[in-house]
Amino acid sequence: MSYSTQLRFVAGALLALAAPVAARAAGDLNLFGWSEYVPQTVIDGFTKATGIKVNFETYSSNEELISKLVAGGGRYDLVQPSDYAAEVMIRQKLLAPLDKTKLANLKNLSADFTGRPHDPAGAFTVPYMAGSVGIVVNTEKVKVPVTSYREVFQAQFQNRIVVLNDNREIVSWALKSLGLPINTITADSLAKARPVVANWVKLVKVFDSDSPKTALLNGDVDLGIVWSGEAAILWNQHKKFRYVIPAEGAHQFIDVLAIPANAKNKAAAHQFINYILRPEVSKLISAAFPYTNPNAEARKLLRADELANPASYPKEGKLETFRDIGRMASDIDRLVTDLKSAK
Amino acid sequence: MLLWLLAFVVVPSAILFVYSFCERDELGRVVFSFTWENYQRVFDPIYLRIFVRSIGYAALTTAICIVAGFPVAYFIGRAGEAWRNRLLLLVMVPFWTSFLIRTYAWITILKQEGLLNAVLQSLPFGLGPWDLLYTPTAVVIGLVYAYLPFMILPIYGSVEKLDGALIEAAHDLGAGPLRVFPAVILPLTLPGIAAGTLLVFVPAIAMFAITDLMGGARVPLIGNVIQNQFLQARDWPFGAALGVVFMALFAATYWALLRFRAREDSIG
Amino acid sequence: MSARVELRNVTKTFGTVDAVRDVSLEIAAGEFLTLLGPSGCGKTTLLRIIAGFEQPSSGSVWLGGVEVTHLPPYRRPVNQVFQSYALFPHLTVAENVGFGLRMQRVPAAEAAERVREALELVSLTGLDARSPDQLSGGQKQRVALARAIVCRPQVLLLDEPLSALDAKLRHAMQLELKRLQRQLGLTFVFVTHDQEEALTMSDRIAIVNRGRIEQLGTAHEIYHQPATPFAAAFVGEANLLEAELLELDALNAQVCVKGGLRLVLPATAWPEGAKTALVSIRPEKIHVARQPVVAANTFEARVEDEVFKGATDHLLLATAAGTRLSAVVANESALGEIFHAGDRVFCGLHADDLVVLRAE
């Protein structure tokens, strides 16, 4: 075989292996959501209740969502951005205003999660779930108290730490620990954060945003900074995994449901949002993904042990949501990439 | 064929090329205004260092694939007709499941409380536990595992073509097993090794999933950097510039290999 | 320096098939021995056993009085010329020829000189730098030959080396191989299915059939005194006739062959105690004439068919009793006798030209 025939052979083999793309039908709801965030039972329940088929695609970062949304045209009817991403999308007119007459169940939401800075009037978004990014510790392995970012990133924990593989998160922890604002980032504040981040990334064993609990469960690491929902699942599996909101303050996120401006099936999208807002449906989401449920009526249906989970419903802590930082995202990416590869 | 090439090769490459000279707006949308800035950034020492490291990982992966793949390919290529297809099938079997699932399988093998450490610790010498997962070793294991078939198949092609009489002739002329290899087998299977190298080395440079999953995303390789531009930093033009440089590198490698072959041919 | 080759009770089994059955063979130093037989007869397996590519299932192989049965091919002072030539495509002519010397770590200067000599010996001077695929079939053949002899083996093995060449080139190479063998004084073991090749070149021929050596002898012996029906039919042409003993006295045996023709042959040639036997008569040994001839056996016959072949005339004869025989007459002169179908002729046959064959 010559090179070219060999290449063609391999290319052919790879094409044959590529999975066929699922067909989409006109009446379907095209949902673009976070991976590991929407239970299949809820999607199936919606289809059963309304007869609308759901095409579910997932992403694992807000940036991925925005990239695909600006590039992909009107492929999606319903998206699930986090607060700051929703804020940008509203400003850029990427979202359609909601028709609240079709959302009778809005009344179920707790006032704590509505009217927040990303969408003060609640005209474009409906809270789905909320959570925080905090410290989780395997108390069987780590005997000293760890309650702040600085206490996580200690030399004694070298190669025992898992953190989110998210450059903005890492930089905000450093900013918080320095007492600097996380939503107005300047070249100067980045320069101050740089040595801190440089020190920290050397201590980390695993960067993982998709399933940071895995490394903790597998025993490959003993502590970390993860999504509260991941920490709640860990706590459900074993009480040795303890979650705390860092003393310096933590990032709170409110993930919302929103309808892209160019969505083709806005009616179904409204139906889906209203369905999700049903207390008995929202309860199912809490059971599968134990984040903080913003639905006051649903919370009444939760069991006592679900409400007692410190990762789902932390007792105290300073919480702050992210705001969009525009082009600084690039500088943050460059900074962390640089520091990671310097190791 | 021409249409196919146009649709799947030329057009995407052209788009990438155009993007690489563009700017981005706040949302990460591509703005069509000419700039060299992205290329200037590519040659920033940060990214050059990552390029060099990626090449290092890919080179090590390729070398291990050659060493590990050659005996397998040789054995299959010299096996009887009936066995050959069955053995080839075994090489292909991993492709029947998703790449990610196979990678997760490696995670359960390599993790601290995983299969490998369980076996090691059950041995009487009291070995381990070894800290393997989320290390550069794990990344190389993952890369070798992912690309080994792409080394085995082209080498197999060369071995299968190799006339057994040539090996007998070499033995007859006094070459023992250790000398037949460098004197006859290696030079005659070099085209297969070269093709395998191309098929392993180039994609291994750009691989990102394995560094994330098995390496704990600790050490970014060029594939991760490119992926980050598209999915995290919302900087498509810079990602495109990295991609263009990477394609140029690929083309240069291919060209060098062709030159090498042409020289070989002219010498005979 | 050439060596004696000895096979002692060699048997080789592939699966359930006996490729070689209990073969014992001695080849003298400096002899040109040909293993002649049809394809699949085991002759190539015998060669491969001598080369060391195959291990005999039982029996032993000796070279120059040393047992080499279990020695790998690269430790045997034997070289082979392969049927497909097996030239290394990545090496030049000179590098191909020098390959064995390189493997034996012969100093470069000496190796270069020996390569030059070998190429000269096969008349390939000046082609050193060519690649094998730039050579003609005949040239490849010579390179293969040079590559084998440059190592100064004690025995040279040749596996149908001429089969890929055209007839004219083959004939030239036959003579050249023979010359080379005499010049080098090497032991040659030559495998072929071509009887003419075997008769032309060999000191002795071993007729191989179904894994056994049916007959071993000089070209003359094989031709004039074939031992078995297979040997008689495979080399040259033969009338093979069933013969029944009529009378046996001290001097002669009188037999009746199939069809009713009565013939006499020397009593010593008739197998003791046998009632019947197979006899072979070479077609050219039947003397055909228009006038009565003088011979131990004379009979009359009718020409049934005649084929003119230039140097010879091939006749199909039928005797009055009904025995059919092929005969070949030489066309010695344009003025000589010419036979046509339907002619009545007189035939003569010497008693010694009736060869009694061993039953198989």
mmCIF file of N, CA and C in Angstrom, chain B residues 46-141:
data_model
loop_
_atom_site.group_PDB
_atom_site.id
_atom_site.type_symbol
_atom_site.label_atom_id
_atom_site.label_comp_id
_atom_site.label_asym_id
_atom_site.label_seq_id
_atom_site.Cartn_x
_atom_site.Cartn_y
_atom_site.Cartn_z
ATOM 1 N N ILE B 46 4.823 31.130 25.479
ATOM 2 C CA ILE B 46 3.918 30.217 26.201
ATOM 3 C C ILE B 46 3.444 29.111 25.279
ATOM 4 N N TYR B 47 2.968 29.529 24.094
ATOM 5 C CA TYR B 47 2.371 28.546 23.199
ATOM 6 C C TYR B 47 3.442 27.732 22.483
ATOM 7 N N LEU B 48 4.590 28.378 22.230
ATOM 8 C CA LEU B 48 5.678 27.616 21.617
ATOM 9 C C LEU B 48 6.102 26.488 22.545
ATOM 10 N N ARG B 49 6.180 26.807 23.835
ATOM 11 C CA ARG B 49 6.578 25.801 24.814
ATOM 12 C C ARG B 49 5.571 24.646 24.809
ATOM 13 N N ILE B 50 4.289 25.014 24.699
ATOM 14 C CA ILE B 50 3.268 23.966 24.679
ATOM 15 C C ILE B 50 3.376 23.144 23.399
ATOM 16 N N PHE B 51 3.681 23.828 22.294
ATOM 17 C CA PHE B 51 3.897 23.130 21.018
ATOM 18 C C PHE B 51 5.005 22.105 21.166
ATOM 19 N N VAL B 52 6.121 22.577 21.726
ATOM 20 C CA VAL B 52 7.287 21.692 21.867
ATOM 21 C C VAL B 52 6.934 20.509 22.760
ATOM 22 N N ARG B 53 6.226 20.798 23.849
ATOM 23 C CA ARG B 53 5.878 19.697 24.750
ATOM 24 C C ARG B 53 4.942 18.707 24.052
ATOM 25 N N SER B 54 3.988 19.242 23.281
ATOM 26 C CA SER B 54 3.057 18.365 22.560
ATOM 27 C C SER B 54 3.806 17.468 21.591
ATOM 28 N N ILE B 55 4.795 18.063 20.919
ATOM 29 C CA ILE B 55 5.592 17.272 19.975
ATOM 30 C C ILE B 55 6.340 16.183 20.729
ATOM 31 N N GLY B 56 6.842 16.551 21.905
ATOM 32 C CA GLY B 56 7.553 15.565 22.722
ATOM 33 C C GLY B 56 6.656 14.392 23.095
ATOM 34 N N TYR B 57 5.454 14.708 23.573
ATOM 35 C CA TYR B 57 4.516 13.644 23.938
ATOM 36 C C TYR B 57 4.190 12.785 22.713
ATOM 37 N N ALA B 58 3.942 13.455 21.588
ATOM 38 C CA ALA B 58 3.566 12.725 20.373
ATOM 39 C C ALA B 58 4.721 11.849 19.907
ATOM 40 N N ALA B 59 5.950 12.373 20.028
ATOM 41 C CA ALA B 59 7.116 11.605 19.581
ATOM 42 C C ALA B 59 7.297 10.371 20.461
ATOM 43 N N LEU B 60 7.142 10.574 21.773
ATOM 44 C CA LEU B 60 7.284 9.435 22.685
ATOM 45 C C LEU B 60 6.194 8.393 22.392
ATOM 46 N N THR B 61 4.974 8.892 22.188
ATOM 47 C CA THR B 61 3.865 7.989 21.869
ATOM 48 C C THR B 61 4.170 7.202 20.596
ATOM 49 N N THR B 62 4.663 7.923 19.579
ATOM 50 C CA THR B 62 4.955 7.268 18.310
ATOM 51 C C THR B 62 6.035 6.206 18.498
ATOM 52 N N ALA B 63 7.082 6.558 19.247
ATOM 53 C CA ALA B 63 8.184 5.616 19.452
ATOM 54 C C ALA B 63 7.681 4.354 20.153
ATOM 55 N N ILE B 64 6.867 4.546 21.194
ATOM 56 C CA ILE B 64 6.361 3.373 21.921
ATOM 57 C C ILE B 64 5.441 2.553 21.012
ATOM 58 N N CYS B 65 4.638 3.264 20.210
ATOM 59 C CA CYS B 65 3.748 2.552 19.289
ATOM 60 C C CYS B 65 4.549 1.711 18.293
ATOM 61 N N ILE B 66 5.676 2.245 17.821
ATOM 62 C CA ILE B 66 6.494 1.474 16.875
ATOM 63 C C ILE B 66 7.037 0.226 17.571
ATOM 64 N N VAL B 67 7.617 0.449 18.749
ATOM 65 C CA VAL B 67 8.248 -0.669 19.456
ATOM 66 C C VAL B 67 7.214 -1.722 19.848
ATOM 67 N N ALA B 68 6.050 -1.256 20.318
ATOM 68 C CA ALA B 68 5.037 -2.203 20.768
ATOM 69 C C ALA B 68 4.235 -2.759 19.594
ATOM 70 N N GLY B 69 4.053 -1.936 18.556
ATOM 71 C CA GLY B 69 3.195 -2.347 17.453
ATOM 72 C C GLY B 69 3.898 -3.247 16.451
ATOM 73 N N PHE B 70 5.204 -3.041 16.295
ATOM 74 C CA PHE B 70 5.897 -3.814 15.254
ATOM 75 C C PHE B 70 5.796 -5.328 15.466
ATOM 76 N N PRO B 71 6.128 -5.806 16.682
ATOM 77 C CA PRO B 71 6.050 -7.270 16.861
ATOM 78 C C PRO B 71 4.647 -7.809 16.612
ATOM 79 N N VAL B 72 3.645 -7.051 17.032
ATOM 80 C CA VAL B 72 2.263 -7.496 16.835
ATOM 81 C C VAL B 72 1.964 -7.578 15.335
ATOM 82 N N ALA B 73 2.302 -6.468 14.635
ATOM 83 C CA ALA B 73 2.046 -6.415 13.190
ATOM 84 C C ALA B 73 2.803 -7.527 12.479
ATOM 85 N N TYR B 74 4.038 -7.761 12.918
ATOM 86 C CA TYR B 74 4.863 -8.773 12.263
ATOM 87 C C TYR B 74 4.255 -10.157 12.468
ATOM 88 N N PHE B 75 3.879 -10.400 13.706
ATOM 89 C CA PHE B 75 3.289 -11.700 14.036
ATOM 90 C C PHE B 75 2.030 -11.944 13.200
ATOM 91 N N ILE B 76 1.171 -10.924 13.124
ATOM 92 C CA ILE B 76 -0.069 -11.077 12.351
ATOM 93 C C ILE B 76 0.250 -11.262 10.876
ATOM 94 N N GLY B 77 1.183 -10.439 10.385
ATOM 95 C CA GLY B 77 1.518 -10.474 8.963
ATOM 96 C C GLY B 77 2.130 -11.800 8.525
ATOM 97 N N ARG B 78 2.829 -12.464 9.448
ATOM 98 C CA ARG B 78 3.468 -13.736 9.099
ATOM 99 C C ARG B 78 2.604 -14.922 9.489
ATOM 100 N N ALA B 79 1.468 -14.671 10.132
ATOM 101 C CA ALA B 79 0.605 -15.784 10.550
ATOM 102 C C ALA B 79 -0.071 -16.383 9.326
ATOM 103 N N GLY B 80 -0.602 -17.565 9.474
ATOM 104 C CA GLY B 80 -1.286 -18.240 8.370
ATOM 105 C C GLY B 80 -2.517 -17.463 7.945
ATOM 106 N N GLU B 81 -2.918 -17.714 6.729
ATOM 107 C CA GLU B 81 -4.051 -16.993 6.133
ATOM 108 C C GLU B 81 -5.270 -17.001 7.054
ATOM 109 N N ALA B 82 -5.563 -18.173 7.595
ATOM 110 C CA ALA B 82 -6.781 -18.333 8.390
ATOM 111 C C ALA B 82 -6.720 -17.477 9.651
ATOM 112 N N TRP B 83 -5.541 -17.404 10.254
ATOM 113 C CA TRP B 83 -5.401 -16.686 11.515
ATOM 114 C C TRP B 83 -5.342 -15.187 11.307
ATOM 115 N N ARG B 84 -4.785 -14.791 10.163
ATOM 116 C CA ARG B 84 -4.479 -13.382 9.952
ATOM 117 C C ARG B 84 -5.706 -12.491 10.136
ATOM 118 N N ASN B 85 -6.833 -12.894 9.495
ATOM 119 C CA ASN B 85 -8.020 -12.042 9.562
ATOM 120 C C ASN B 85 -8.605 -11.998 10.959
ATOM 121 N N ARG B 86 -8.519 -13.120 11.658
ATOM 122 C CA ARG B 86 -9.041 -13.135 13.027
ATOM 123 C C ARG B 86 -8.216 -12.203 13.905
ATOM 124 N N LEU B 87 -6.898 -12.260 13.736
ATOM 125 C CA LEU B 87 -6.033 -11.418 14.568
ATOM 126 C C LEU B 87 -6.236 -9.942 14.229
ATOM 127 N N LEU B 88 -6.400 -9.657 12.940
ATOM 128 C CA LEU B 88 -6.646 -8.269 12.527
ATOM 129 C C LEU B 88 -7.934 -7.756 13.152
ATOM 130 N N LEU B 89 -8.916 -8.649 13.202
ATOM 131 C CA LEU B 89 -10.193 -8.284 13.789
ATOM 132 C C LEU B 89 -9.986 -7.877 15.249
ATOM 133 N N LEU B 90 -9.125 -8.625 15.947
ATOM 134 C CA LEU B 90 -8.851 -8.308 17.352
ATOM 135 C C LEU B 90 -8.276 -6.901 17.486
ATOM 136 N N VAL B 91 -7.422 -6.522 16.521
ATOM 137 C CA VAL B 91 -6.840 -5.182 16.575
ATOM 138 C C VAL B 91 -7.940 -4.126 16.399
ATOM 139 N N MET B 92 -8.950 -4.472 15.593
ATOM 140 C CA MET B 92 -10.010 -3.504 15.286
ATOM 141 C C MET B 92 -11.108 -3.471 16.357
ATOM 142 N N VAL B 93 -11.240 -4.555 17.113
ATOM 143 C CA VAL B 93 -12.355 -4.673 18.050
ATOM 144 C C VAL B 93 -12.558 -3.435 18.929
ATOM 145 N N PRO B 94 -11.482 -2.822 19.473
ATOM 146 C CA PRO B 94 -11.705 -1.653 20.335
ATOM 147 C C PRO B 94 -12.525 -0.551 19.670
ATOM 148 N N PHE B 95 -12.466 -0.467 18.336
ATOM 149 C CA PHE B 95 -13.206 0.590 17.649
ATOM 150 C C PHE B 95 -14.710 0.391 17.741
ATOM 151 N N TRP B 96 -15.118 -0.782 18.187
ATOM 152 C CA TRP B 96 -16.552 -1.032 18.252
ATOM 153 C C TRP B 96 -17.210 -0.280 19.406
ATOM 154 N N THR B 97 -16.416 0.115 20.402
ATOM 155 C CA THR B 97 -17.022 0.898 21.473
ATOM 156 C C THR B 97 -16.479 2.312 21.408
ATOM 157 N N SER B 98 -17.177 3.189 22.113
ATOM 158 C CA SER B 98 -16.798 4.593 22.068
ATOM 159 C C SER B 98 -15.419 4.796 22.664
ATOM 160 N N PHE B 99 -14.706 5.731 22.086
ATOM 161 C CA PHE B 99 -13.374 6.062 22.561
ATOM 162 C C PHE B 99 -13.408 6.494 24.028
ATOM 163 N N LEU B 100 -14.440 7.260 24.398
ATOM 164 C CA LEU B 100 -14.517 7.744 25.779
ATOM 165 C C LEU B 100 -14.718 6.591 26.761
ATOM 166 N N ILE B 101 -15.550 5.638 26.353
ATOM 167 C CA ILE B 101 -15.789 4.502 27.251
ATOM 168 C C ILE B 101 -14.499 3.739 27.478
ATOM 169 N N ARG B 102 -13.732 3.571 26.397
ATOM 170 C CA ARG B 102 -12.457 2.853 26.539
ATOM 171 C C ARG B 102 -11.492 3.620 27.428
ATOM 172 N N THR B 103 -11.553 4.957 27.322
ATOM 173 C CA THR B 103 -10.676 5.760 28.166
ATOM 174 C C THR B 103 -11.089 5.652 29.635
ATOM 175 N N TYR B 104 -12.411 5.656 29.874
ATOM 176 C CA TYR B 104 -12.872 5.491 31.265
ATOM 177 C C TYR B 104 -12.460 4.121 31.807
ATOM 178 N N ALA B 105 -12.437 3.121 30.912
ATOM 179 C CA ALA B 105 -11.991 1.801 31.348
ATOM 180 C C ALA B 105 -10.557 1.882 31.870
ATOM 181 N N TRP B 106 -9.738 2.654 31.167
ATOM 182 C CA TRP B 106 -8.348 2.824 31.632
ATOM 183 C C TRP B 106 -8.306 3.527 32.983
ATOM 184 N N ILE B 107 -9.245 4.455 33.190
ATOM 185 C CA ILE B 107 -9.260 5.151 34.481
ATOM 186 C C ILE B 107 -9.528 4.149 35.604
ATOM 187 N N THR B 108 -10.464 3.225 35.381
ATOM 188 C CA THR B 108 -10.735 2.256 36.444
ATOM 189 C C THR B 108 -9.554 1.309 36.642
ATOM 190 N N ILE B 109 -8.741 1.147 35.623
ATOM 191 C CA ILE B 109 -7.562 0.290 35.791
ATOM 192 C C ILE B 109 -6.477 1.033 36.576
ATOM 193 N N LEU B 110 -6.266 2.295 36.222
ATOM 194 C CA LEU B 110 -5.095 3.006 36.741
ATOM 195 C C LEU B 110 -5.332 3.743 38.054
ATOM 196 N N LYS B 111 -6.604 3.953 38.430
ATOM 197 C CA LYS B 111 -6.845 4.802 39.596
ATOM 198 C C LYS B 111 -6.237 4.186 40.868
ATOM 199 N N GLN B 112 -6.138 5.058 41.864
ATOM 200 C CA GLN B 112 -5.491 4.670 43.125
ATOM 201 C C GLN B 112 -6.051 3.354 43.683
ATOM 202 N N GLU B 113 -7.384 3.251 43.711
ATOM 203 C CA GLU B 113 -8.007 2.037 44.236
ATOM 204 C C GLU B 113 -8.466 1.160 43.075
ATOM 205 N N GLY B 114 -7.695 1.195 41.990
ATOM 206 C CA GLY B 114 -8.109 0.504 40.768
ATOM 207 C C GLY B 114 -7.536 -0.889 40.635
ATOM 208 N N LEU B 115 -7.807 -1.439 39.448
ATOM 209 C CA LEU B 115 -7.460 -2.821 39.152
ATOM 210 C C LEU B 115 -5.963 -3.086 39.262
ATOM 211 N N LEU B 116 -5.186 -2.216 38.635
ATOM 212 C CA LEU B 116 -3.746 -2.444 38.583
ATOM 213 C C LEU B 116 -3.144 -2.424 39.982
ATOM 214 N N ASN B 117 -3.535 -1.429 40.780
ATOM 215 C CA ASN B 117 -2.988 -1.353 42.126
ATOM 216 C C ASN B 117 -3.466 -2.516 42.988
ATOM 217 N N ALA B 118 -4.698 -2.970 42.758
ATOM 218 C CA ALA B 118 -5.204 -4.122 43.502
ATOM 219 C C ALA B 118 -4.348 -5.347 43.198
ATOM 220 N N VAL B 119 -4.009 -5.516 41.917
ATOM 221 C CA VAL B 119 -3.179 -6.663 41.530
ATOM 222 C C VAL B 119 -1.781 -6.521 42.137
ATOM 223 N N LEU B 120 -1.226 -5.314 42.010
ATOM 224 C CA LEU B 120 0.125 -5.079 42.531
ATOM 225 C C LEU B 120 0.180 -5.368 44.031
ATOM 226 N N GLN B 121 -0.839 -4.903 44.742
ATOM 227 C CA GLN B 121 -0.800 -5.043 46.192
ATOM 228 C C GLN B 121 -1.071 -6.471 46.644
ATOM 229 N N SER B 122 -1.710 -7.259 45.775
ATOM 230 C CA SER B 122 -1.964 -8.644 46.163
ATOM 231 C C SER B 122 -0.724 -9.518 45.932
ATOM 232 N N LEU B 123 0.253 -8.961 45.243
ATOM 233 C CA LEU B 123 1.484 -9.724 45.015
ATOM 234 C C LEU B 123 2.274 -9.813 46.320
ATOM 235 N N PRO B 124 3.061 -10.880 46.458
ATOM 236 C CA PRO B 124 3.783 -11.061 47.722
ATOM 237 C C PRO B 124 4.877 -10.009 47.986
ATOM 238 N N PHE B 125 5.355 -9.337 46.942
ATOM 239 C CA PHE B 125 6.452 -8.386 47.174
ATOM 240 C C PHE B 125 5.968 -7.088 47.821
ATOM 241 N N GLY B 126 4.638 -6.917 47.958
ATOM 242 C CA GLY B 126 4.118 -5.716 48.590
ATOM 243 C C GLY B 126 4.380 -4.470 47.764
ATOM 244 N N LEU B 127 4.133 -4.551 46.464
ATOM 245 C CA LEU B 127 4.340 -3.397 45.595
ATOM 246 C C LEU B 127 3.166 -2.425 45.683
ATOM 247 N N GLY B 128 3.455 -1.183 45.360
ATOM 248 C CA GLY B 128 2.389 -0.206 45.199
ATOM 249 C C GLY B 128 1.822 0.284 46.510
ATOM 250 N N PRO B 129 0.713 1.043 46.547
ATOM 251 C CA PRO B 129 0.014 1.430 45.314
ATOM 252 C C PRO B 129 0.794 2.479 44.519
ATOM 253 N N TRP B 130 0.721 2.339 43.218
ATOM 254 C CA TRP B 130 1.394 3.305 42.353
ATOM 255 C C TRP B 130 0.443 4.436 42.015
ATOM 256 N N ASP B 131 1.003 5.606 41.998
ATOM 257 C CA ASP B 131 0.244 6.791 41.649
ATOM 258 C C ASP B 131 0.342 6.974 40.143
ATOM 259 N N LEU B 132 -0.619 6.425 39.402
ATOM 260 C CA LEU B 132 -0.490 6.424 37.944
ATOM 261 C C LEU B 132 -1.449 7.380 37.257
ATOM 262 N N LEU B 133 -2.714 7.315 37.712
ATOM 263 C CA LEU B 133 -3.711 8.145 37.044
ATOM 264 C C LEU B 133 -3.386 9.615 37.293
ATOM 265 N N TYR B 134 -3.723 10.447 36.334
ATOM 266 C CA TYR B 134 -3.465 11.894 36.401
ATOM 267 C C TYR B 134 -1.980 12.206 36.463
ATOM 268 N N THR B 135 -1.167 11.396 35.798
ATOM 269 C CA THR B 135 0.258 11.699 35.680
ATOM 270 C C THR B 135 0.595 11.686 34.194
ATOM 271 N N PRO B 136 1.758 12.229 33.823
ATOM 272 C CA PRO B 136 2.178 12.153 32.418
ATOM 273 C C PRO B 136 2.253 10.710 31.923
ATOM 274 N N THR B 137 2.624 9.790 32.802
ATOM 275 C CA THR B 137 2.659 8.377 32.405
ATOM 276 C C THR B 137 1.285 7.923 31.929
ATOM 277 N N ALA B 138 0.240 8.338 32.677
ATOM 278 C CA ALA B 138 -1.114 7.946 32.297
ATOM 279 C C ALA B 138 -1.472 8.535 30.933
ATOM 280 N N VAL B 139 -1.034 9.762 30.688
ATOM 281 C CA VAL B 139 -1.323 10.387 29.394
ATOM 282 C C VAL B 139 -0.673 9.573 28.271
ATOM 283 N N VAL B 140 0.588 9.181 28.483
ATOM 284 C CA VAL B 140 1.282 8.421 27.446
ATOM 285 C C VAL B 140 0.621 7.053 27.269
ATOM 286 N N ILE B 141 0.239 6.430 28.364
ATOM 287 C CA ILE B 141 -0.469 5.142 28.255
ATOM 288 C C ILE B 141 -1.741 5.326 27.423
#
